[in-house]
Amino acid sequence: VPEPAAQEPAPASRAEEMQLIKWVGTLDEKYRIPLTLRYVENMKYGDIARALDLPEATVRSYVNRARSKLRALLGREMQRGK
């Protein structure tokens, strides 16, 4: 199954980048490592699965959960900013 085309995110400010790095650092290792390999190293899910000796479905799940956790942190931050 081909992966959907990635949408180009809006450019982030340096402060936003630093905040995201901080939040990623708070994730459990089992979520942080696959997320980092996927989005920083641009690895495919199958390659991450082989590198971590995990089923591909587990890797996809961990990346999805990591993104959900980051989205929740962003939501809380946005609520504080209002």
Short mmCIF file of N, CA, C and O in Angstrom, two decimals:
data_model
loop_
_atom_site.label_atom_id
_atom_site.label_comp_id
_atom_site.label_asym_id
_atom_site.label_seq_id
_atom_site.Cartn_x
_atom_site.Cartn_y
_atom_site.Cartn_z
N VAL A 1 0.86 -1.17 0.00
CA VAL A 1 0.00 0.00 0.00
C VAL A 1 0.89 1.23 0.00
O VAL A 1 1.70 1.40 0.91
N PRO A 2 0.79 2.05 -1.01
CA PRO A 2 1.63 3.26 -1.04
C PRO A 2 1.23 4.23 0.06
O PRO A 2 0.06 4.32 0.44
N GLU A 3 2.22 4.92 0.59
CA GLU A 3 1.96 5.91 1.62
C GLU A 3 1.38 7.16 0.98
O GLU A 3 1.74 7.51 -0.14
N PRO A 4 0.45 7.85 1.68
CA PRO A 4 -0.11 9.07 1.11
C PRO A 4 0.98 10.12 0.93
O PRO A 4 1.96 10.15 1.68
N ALA A 5 0.81 10.96 -0.06
CA ALA A 5 1.77 12.03 -0.30
C ALA A 5 1.81 12.96 0.90
O ALA A 5 0.77 13.35 1.43
N ALA A 6 3.00 13.27 1.34
CA ALA A 6 3.15 14.15 2.50
C ALA A 6 2.84 15.58 2.10
O ALA A 6 3.26 16.04 1.05
N GLN A 7 2.09 16.23 2.95
CA GLN A 7 1.83 17.65 2.72
C GLN A 7 2.96 18.44 3.34
O GLN A 7 3.46 18.10 4.40
N GLU A 8 3.36 19.47 2.67
CA GLU A 8 4.45 20.31 3.16
C GLU A 8 3.92 21.15 4.32
O GLU A 8 2.99 21.92 4.15
N PRO A 9 4.48 20.96 5.53
CA PRO A 9 4.00 21.76 6.65
C PRO A 9 4.41 23.22 6.53
O PRO A 9 5.38 23.54 5.84
N ALA A 10 3.66 24.07 7.18
CA ALA A 10 4.01 25.49 7.20
C ALA A 10 5.33 25.66 7.95
O ALA A 10 5.61 24.93 8.89
N PRO A 11 6.17 26.59 7.51
CA PRO A 11 7.44 26.80 8.21
C PRO A 11 7.20 27.15 9.68
O PRO A 11 6.31 27.93 10.01
N ALA A 12 7.97 26.52 10.55
CA ALA A 12 7.83 26.76 11.99
C ALA A 12 8.88 27.76 12.44
O ALA A 12 9.98 27.82 11.88
N SER A 13 8.54 28.51 13.45
CA SER A 13 9.52 29.42 14.03
C SER A 13 10.53 28.59 14.83
O SER A 13 10.28 27.43 15.16
N ARG A 14 11.64 29.18 15.12
CA ARG A 14 12.66 28.49 15.92
C ARG A 14 12.09 28.08 17.28
O ARG A 14 12.35 26.98 17.76
N ALA A 15 11.29 28.94 17.89
CA ALA A 15 10.69 28.63 19.19
C ALA A 15 9.75 27.43 19.08
O ALA A 15 9.73 26.56 19.96
N GLU A 16 8.98 27.37 17.98
CA GLU A 16 8.08 26.24 17.78
C GLU A 16 8.86 24.94 17.58
O GLU A 16 8.49 23.90 18.12
N GLU A 17 9.95 25.03 16.84
CA GLU A 17 10.79 23.85 16.64
C GLU A 17 11.37 23.36 17.96
O GLU A 17 11.39 22.15 18.22
N MET A 18 11.84 24.28 18.77
CA MET A 18 12.42 23.91 20.07
C MET A 18 11.36 23.28 20.98
O MET A 18 11.65 22.31 21.69
N GLN A 19 10.14 23.81 20.94
CA GLN A 19 9.06 23.25 21.76
C GLN A 19 8.73 21.83 21.29
O GLN A 19 8.53 20.93 22.10
N LEU A 20 8.68 21.62 19.98
CA LEU A 20 8.40 20.29 19.45
C LEU A 20 9.48 19.30 19.86
O LEU A 20 9.18 18.18 20.28
N ILE A 21 10.73 19.72 19.78
CA ILE A 21 11.84 18.85 20.20
C ILE A 21 11.69 18.50 21.67
O ILE A 21 11.88 17.34 22.07
N LYS A 22 11.31 19.46 22.48
CA LYS A 22 11.10 19.22 23.91
C LYS A 22 9.99 18.19 24.12
O LYS A 22 10.14 17.26 24.91
N TRP A 23 8.89 18.36 23.41
CA TRP A 23 7.77 17.43 23.56
C TRP A 23 8.14 16.03 23.09
O TRP A 23 7.77 15.04 23.73
N VAL A 24 8.85 15.93 21.97
CA VAL A 24 9.27 14.62 21.49
C VAL A 24 10.14 13.94 22.55
O VAL A 24 10.02 12.74 22.79
N GLY A 25 10.98 14.72 23.21
CA GLY A 25 11.84 14.18 24.26
C GLY A 25 11.08 13.64 25.46
O GLY A 25 11.61 12.83 26.21
N THR A 26 9.83 14.07 25.63
CA THR A 26 9.04 13.58 26.77
C THR A 26 8.34 12.25 26.46
O THR A 26 7.83 11.61 27.37
N LEU A 27 8.33 11.85 25.19
CA LEU A 27 7.67 10.60 24.81
C LEU A 27 8.44 9.40 25.32
O LEU A 27 9.68 9.43 25.40
N ASP A 28 7.71 8.32 25.64
CA ASP A 28 8.38 7.07 25.98
C ASP A 28 9.26 6.66 24.80
O ASP A 28 8.93 6.90 23.64
N GLU A 29 10.34 5.99 25.12
CA GLU A 29 11.30 5.58 24.09
C GLU A 29 10.63 4.74 22.99
O GLU A 29 10.96 4.88 21.82
N LYS A 30 9.67 3.89 23.37
CA LYS A 30 9.05 3.02 22.36
C LYS A 30 8.27 3.82 21.32
O LYS A 30 8.04 3.35 20.22
N TYR A 31 7.87 5.06 21.66
CA TYR A 31 7.20 5.94 20.71
C TYR A 31 8.19 6.89 20.05
O TYR A 31 8.11 7.19 18.87
N ARG A 32 9.13 7.40 20.84
CA ARG A 32 10.07 8.41 20.36
C ARG A 32 10.97 7.87 19.25
O ARG A 32 11.19 8.54 18.24
N ILE A 33 11.50 6.67 19.43
CA ILE A 33 12.44 6.14 18.45
C ILE A 33 11.79 5.92 17.09
O ILE A 33 12.30 6.42 16.07
N PRO A 34 10.65 5.20 17.00
CA PRO A 34 10.04 5.04 15.68
C PRO A 34 9.62 6.38 15.05
O PRO A 34 9.78 6.57 13.84
N LEU A 35 9.12 7.30 15.85
CA LEU A 35 8.73 8.61 15.34
C LEU A 35 9.93 9.34 14.75
O LEU A 35 9.86 9.90 13.66
N THR A 36 11.03 9.31 15.46
CA THR A 36 12.25 9.98 15.00
C THR A 36 12.78 9.33 13.72
O THR A 36 13.16 10.03 12.77
N LEU A 37 12.78 8.01 13.69
CA LEU A 37 13.25 7.33 12.49
C LEU A 37 12.35 7.64 11.29
O LEU A 37 12.84 7.82 10.18
N ARG A 38 11.06 7.76 11.54
CA ARG A 38 10.12 8.02 10.45
C ARG A 38 10.26 9.44 9.92
O ARG A 38 10.33 9.66 8.72
N TYR A 39 10.25 10.43 10.81
CA TYR A 39 10.17 11.82 10.37
C TYR A 39 11.49 12.57 10.32
O TYR A 39 11.60 13.54 9.58
N VAL A 40 12.47 12.16 11.07
CA VAL A 40 13.78 12.82 11.01
C VAL A 40 14.69 12.10 10.02
O VAL A 40 15.33 12.73 9.18
N GLU A 41 14.69 10.77 10.10
CA GLU A 41 15.54 9.97 9.22
C GLU A 41 14.84 9.58 7.92
O GLU A 41 15.45 8.98 7.05
N ASN A 42 13.54 9.89 7.81
CA ASN A 42 12.74 9.59 6.61
C ASN A 42 12.76 8.11 6.23
O ASN A 42 12.77 7.76 5.06
N MET A 43 12.77 7.25 7.25
CA MET A 43 12.75 5.81 6.99
C MET A 43 11.33 5.35 6.71
O MET A 43 10.37 5.90 7.25
N LYS A 44 11.20 4.32 5.90
CA LYS A 44 9.90 3.71 5.63
C LYS A 44 9.55 2.80 6.81
O LYS A 44 10.43 2.30 7.52
N TYR A 45 8.25 2.57 6.99
CA TYR A 45 7.80 1.75 8.11
C TYR A 45 8.44 0.37 8.12
O TYR A 45 8.85 -0.14 9.17
N GLY A 46 8.53 -0.25 6.96
CA GLY A 46 9.14 -1.58 6.88
C GLY A 46 10.59 -1.58 7.31
O GLY A 46 11.05 -2.51 8.00
N ASP A 47 11.32 -0.54 6.93
CA ASP A 47 12.74 -0.43 7.32
C ASP A 47 12.87 -0.22 8.83
O ASP A 47 13.76 -0.77 9.46
N ILE A 48 11.97 0.59 9.39
CA ILE A 48 11.99 0.82 10.84
C ILE A 48 11.69 -0.50 11.56
O ILE A 48 12.36 -0.85 12.54
N ALA A 49 10.70 -1.23 11.05
CA ALA A 49 10.33 -2.50 11.67
C ALA A 49 11.53 -3.46 11.69
O ALA A 49 11.80 -4.10 12.72
N ARG A 50 12.23 -3.55 10.57
CA ARG A 50 13.40 -4.43 10.52
C ARG A 50 14.50 -3.94 11.46
O ARG A 50 15.13 -4.74 12.16
N ALA A 51 14.73 -2.64 11.49
CA ALA A 51 15.79 -2.09 12.34
C ALA A 51 15.51 -2.31 13.82
O ALA A 51 16.43 -2.54 14.60
N LEU A 52 14.23 -2.24 14.19
CA LEU A 52 13.86 -2.38 15.60
C LEU A 52 13.39 -3.79 15.96
O LEU A 52 13.04 -4.05 17.11
N ASP A 53 13.37 -4.67 14.97
CA ASP A 53 12.91 -6.05 15.15
C ASP A 53 11.50 -6.08 15.74
O ASP A 53 11.23 -6.75 16.73
N LEU A 54 10.61 -5.31 15.09
CA LEU A 54 9.21 -5.24 15.49
C LEU A 54 8.34 -5.48 14.26
O LEU A 54 8.77 -5.22 13.14
N PRO A 55 7.11 -5.96 14.47
CA PRO A 55 6.20 -6.04 13.33
C PRO A 55 5.91 -4.65 12.78
O PRO A 55 5.84 -3.66 13.54
N GLU A 56 5.72 -4.56 11.47
CA GLU A 56 5.45 -3.26 10.85
C GLU A 56 4.19 -2.63 11.43
O GLU A 56 4.14 -1.40 11.64
N ALA A 57 3.17 -3.42 11.72
CA ALA A 57 1.93 -2.89 12.30
C ALA A 57 2.20 -2.23 13.65
O ALA A 57 1.59 -1.21 13.98
N THR A 58 3.11 -2.79 14.42
CA THR A 58 3.46 -2.21 15.72
C THR A 58 4.16 -0.87 15.53
O THR A 58 3.86 0.10 16.24
N VAL A 59 5.05 -0.81 14.56
CA VAL A 59 5.75 0.45 14.28
C VAL A 59 4.74 1.52 13.88
O VAL A 59 4.78 2.65 14.37
N ARG A 60 3.82 1.18 12.98
CA ARG A 60 2.79 2.13 12.55
C ARG A 60 1.97 2.60 13.75
O ARG A 60 1.66 3.79 13.88
N SER A 61 1.63 1.67 14.62
CA SER A 61 0.85 2.01 15.80
C SER A 61 1.63 2.95 16.73
O SER A 61 1.09 3.95 17.22
N TYR A 62 2.90 2.66 16.95
CA TYR A 62 3.72 3.51 17.82
C TYR A 62 3.86 4.91 17.25
O TYR A 62 3.78 5.91 17.98
N VAL A 63 4.08 5.02 15.94
CA VAL A 63 4.20 6.34 15.31
C VAL A 63 2.87 7.09 15.43
O VAL A 63 2.85 8.28 15.77
N ASN A 64 1.77 6.40 15.20
CA ASN A 64 0.46 7.04 15.30
C ASN A 64 0.19 7.51 16.73
O ASN A 64 -0.30 8.62 16.95
N ARG A 65 0.51 6.68 17.71
CA ARG A 65 0.31 7.07 19.11
C ARG A 65 1.20 8.25 19.48
O ARG A 65 0.77 9.15 20.21
N ALA A 66 2.42 8.25 18.99
CA ALA A 66 3.33 9.38 19.27
C ALA A 66 2.75 10.67 18.70
O ALA A 66 2.73 11.71 19.37
N ARG A 67 2.24 10.59 17.47
CA ARG A 67 1.63 11.78 16.86
C ARG A 67 0.42 12.24 17.65
O ARG A 67 0.22 13.44 17.85
N SER A 68 -0.39 11.30 18.13
CA SER A 68 -1.56 11.65 18.94
C SER A 68 -1.15 12.33 20.24
O SER A 68 -1.77 13.31 20.66
N LYS A 69 -0.11 11.81 20.86
CA LYS A 69 0.38 12.42 22.10
C LYS A 69 0.89 13.84 21.85
O LYS A 69 0.63 14.75 22.64
N LEU A 70 1.60 14.03 20.75
CA LEU A 70 2.11 15.37 20.42
C LEU A 70 0.95 16.31 20.10
O LEU A 70 0.98 17.48 20.49
N ARG A 71 -0.07 15.80 19.40
CA ARG A 71 -1.25 16.61 19.10
C ARG A 71 -1.94 17.05 20.39
O ARG A 71 -2.38 18.19 20.51
N ALA A 72 -2.03 16.15 21.36
CA ALA A 72 -2.65 16.49 22.65
C ALA A 72 -1.85 17.57 23.37
O ALA A 72 -2.42 18.50 23.94
N LEU A 73 -0.53 17.45 23.34
CA LEU A 73 0.31 18.48 23.96
C LEU A 73 0.12 19.82 23.27
O LEU A 73 0.03 20.86 23.94
N LEU A 74 0.04 19.81 21.96
CA LEU A 74 -0.19 21.04 21.21
C LEU A 74 -1.55 21.64 21.58
O LEU A 74 -1.66 22.85 21.78
N GLY A 75 -2.57 20.80 21.70
CA GLY A 75 -3.89 21.28 22.08
C GLY A 75 -3.88 21.96 23.44
O GLY A 75 -4.49 23.02 23.62
N ARG A 76 -3.19 21.34 24.38
CA ARG A 76 -3.09 21.96 25.72
C ARG A 76 -2.37 23.29 25.67
O ARG A 76 -2.75 24.25 26.33
N GLU A 77 -1.32 23.34 24.86
CA GLU A 77 -0.55 24.59 24.71
C GLU A 77 -1.41 25.68 24.09
O GLU A 77 -1.36 26.84 24.51
N MET A 78 -2.22 25.30 23.11
CA MET A 78 -3.08 26.29 22.45
C MET A 78 -4.16 26.79 23.43
O MET A 78 -4.52 27.96 23.39
N GLN A 79 -4.66 25.92 24.30
CA GLN A 79 -5.65 26.33 25.29
C GLN A 79 -5.04 27.34 26.27
O GLN A 79 -5.69 28.27 26.70
N ARG A 80 -3.78 27.11 26.63
CA ARG A 80 -3.10 28.04 27.54
C ARG A 80 -2.91 29.40 26.89
O ARG A 80 -2.96 30.42 27.57
N GLY A 81 -2.68 29.40 25.59
CA GLY A 81 -2.42 30.63 24.86
C GLY A 81 -3.65 31.50 24.66
O GLY A 81 -3.54 32.67 24.32
N LYS A 82 -4.82 30.94 24.88
CA LYS A 82 -6.05 31.72 24.64
C LYS A 82 -6.40 32.59 25.81
O LYS A 82 -6.11 32.43 26.90
#
